[in-house]
Every structure is written in structure tokens, then in C-alpha cells.
């Protein structure tokens, strides 16, 4: 099992926009091969982070998704250019799961 957390640094006035954007991802992620869990998390404090948490059957499943046309499409405008994010930055952390119950 493999877990990826993408901590998004988002100004308070753009957080709702990010929530809406990721709400649209839920159904797609349910049908993504190897994706076990998808969560959008938010700290309840001023200037708190938003985190995209995904759990995968394997690292390979995650890499397959990142390299997929669906991933690329989700991250670009209809004209093919890369989508501008409301986030001012992000920190990606990935982990192999050692213990799980």
C-alpha cells in the first residue's frame, strides 16, 4: 500500500475555490485503478493548509495515475494549457505503508 499527501498552500480567500475543484475529482477517483481512498482535508485555523490525501494499492498504481491522460486532463484548461492553481505552493509527501489495520 502507498499513501500520498499533497499539502496545498492556499490563501484563505481561495480555499472555497479549491474545495469546489477537488469536489469534482471525487467520482473520478472512485473509478481510478488502484485508488483505495481519496480525501480532501482542511485545517480549521487561519491560514491552515488544505491536503489532498490518496491511498493506493501500490506505488505503481499511483505512478500510473500520475502518467495517465486523465491526470493530465484534470490539470489543464480546455485549451490544453496547464490550469492555474489557487494554491501558492505545495508540498508532496509519499509513504510506503508498513503497518495497517
Short mmCIF file of C-alpha atoms in Angstrom, two decimals:
data_model
loop_
_atom_site.label_atom_id
_atom_site.label_comp_id
_atom_site.label_asym_id
_atom_site.label_seq_id
_atom_site.Cartn_x
_atom_site.Cartn_y
_atom_site.Cartn_z
CA UNK A 1 0.00 0.00 0.00
CA UNK A 2 1.16 3.54 -0.78
CA UNK A 3 -0.03 6.89 0.60
CA UNK A 4 0.47 10.31 -0.97
CA UNK A 5 -0.29 13.61 0.74
CA UNK A 6 -0.17 16.84 -1.21
CA UNK A 7 -0.23 19.78 1.21
CA UNK A 8 -1.55 22.82 -0.63
CA UNK A 9 -0.63 26.32 0.49
CA UNK A 10 -3.78 28.27 -0.32
CA UNK A 11 -4.72 31.84 0.64
CA UNK A 12 -7.85 31.96 2.81
CA UNK A 13 -9.81 33.76 0.08
CA UNK A 14 -9.15 30.92 -2.39
CA UNK A 15 -9.92 27.94 -0.16
CA UNK A 16 -13.53 27.59 -1.26
CA UNK A 17 -12.40 27.53 -4.89
CA UNK A 18 -10.02 24.66 -4.11
CA UNK A 19 -12.75 22.77 -2.22
CA UNK A 20 -15.02 23.04 -5.26
CA UNK A 21 -12.29 21.97 -7.65
CA UNK A 22 -11.45 18.84 -5.68
CA UNK A 23 -15.13 18.00 -5.08
CA UNK A 24 -15.30 17.41 -8.83
CA UNK A 25 -12.48 14.84 -8.52
CA UNK A 26 -14.26 12.51 -6.09
CA UNK A 27 -16.28 10.49 -8.62
CA UNK A 28 -13.36 10.17 -10.99
CA UNK A 29 -11.04 8.95 -8.25
CA UNK A 30 -13.57 6.26 -7.23
CA UNK A 31 -13.02 4.72 -10.67
CA UNK A 32 -9.25 5.13 -10.83
CA UNK A 33 -7.49 1.75 -10.86
CA UNK A 34 -5.63 1.10 -7.62
CA UNK A 35 -7.03 4.12 -5.75
CA UNK A 36 -8.31 2.92 -2.38
CA UNK A 37 -9.08 6.24 -0.74
CA UNK A 38 -9.28 9.93 -1.68
CA UNK A 39 -9.78 12.71 0.87
CA UNK A 40 -9.60 16.48 0.77
CA UNK A 41 -8.62 17.77 4.22
CA UNK A 42 -8.57 21.25 5.69
CA UNK A 43 -7.19 22.65 8.94
CA UNK A 44 -9.71 24.68 10.91
CA UNK A 45 -7.45 27.65 11.55
CA UNK A 46 -6.50 30.86 9.80
CA UNK A 47 -4.00 30.22 7.01
CA UNK A 48 -4.36 26.49 7.60
CA UNK A 49 -3.34 24.02 4.95
CA UNK A 50 -5.51 22.00 2.63
CA UNK A 51 -4.31 18.46 1.98
CA UNK A 52 -5.15 16.01 -0.79
CA UNK A 53 -4.74 12.54 0.73
CA UNK A 54 -4.75 9.47 -1.50
CA UNK A 55 -4.20 5.82 -0.63
CA UNK A 56 -3.15 3.37 -3.35
CA UNK A 57 -2.83 -0.39 -3.70
CA UNK A 58 0.79 0.19 -4.76
CA UNK A 59 3.28 2.86 -5.75
CA UNK A 60 2.93 1.64 -9.34
CA UNK A 61 -0.82 2.37 -9.31
CA UNK A 62 -0.07 5.94 -8.16
CA UNK A 63 2.59 6.41 -10.84
CA UNK A 64 0.26 5.01 -13.50
CA UNK A 65 -2.37 7.57 -12.48
CA UNK A 66 0.11 10.49 -12.50
CA UNK A 67 1.19 9.49 -16.01
CA UNK A 68 -2.37 8.95 -17.26
CA UNK A 69 -4.30 11.09 -19.72
CA UNK A 70 -6.99 11.53 -17.03
CA UNK A 71 -4.46 13.13 -14.65
CA UNK A 72 -3.16 15.43 -17.37
CA UNK A 73 -6.70 16.40 -18.38
CA UNK A 74 -7.62 17.21 -14.76
CA UNK A 75 -4.65 19.55 -14.54
CA UNK A 76 -5.20 21.58 -17.73
CA UNK A 77 -7.67 24.05 -19.19
CA UNK A 78 -9.93 23.12 -22.07
CA UNK A 79 -7.48 24.82 -24.46
CA UNK A 80 -4.71 22.40 -23.40
CA UNK A 81 -2.65 24.80 -21.30
CA UNK A 82 -1.84 23.98 -17.68
CA UNK A 83 -4.53 25.01 -15.18
CA UNK A 84 -3.51 27.85 -12.88
CA UNK A 85 -3.97 26.69 -9.32
CA UNK A 86 -5.32 28.82 -6.49
CA UNK A 87 -2.52 27.32 -4.41
CA UNK A 88 0.61 29.41 -3.97
CA UNK A 89 2.67 26.28 -3.47
CA UNK A 90 2.52 22.68 -2.35
CA UNK A 91 4.50 20.01 -0.55
CA UNK A 92 4.17 16.44 -1.78
CA UNK A 93 4.93 13.59 0.61
CA UNK A 94 4.66 9.90 -0.24
CA UNK A 95 4.92 6.88 2.03
CA UNK A 96 5.04 3.11 1.79
CA UNK A 97 2.58 1.71 4.34
CA UNK A 98 4.37 -0.54 6.81
CA UNK A 99 1.54 -1.27 9.28
CA UNK A 100 -2.19 -1.02 8.67
CA UNK A 101 -5.28 -2.48 10.30
#
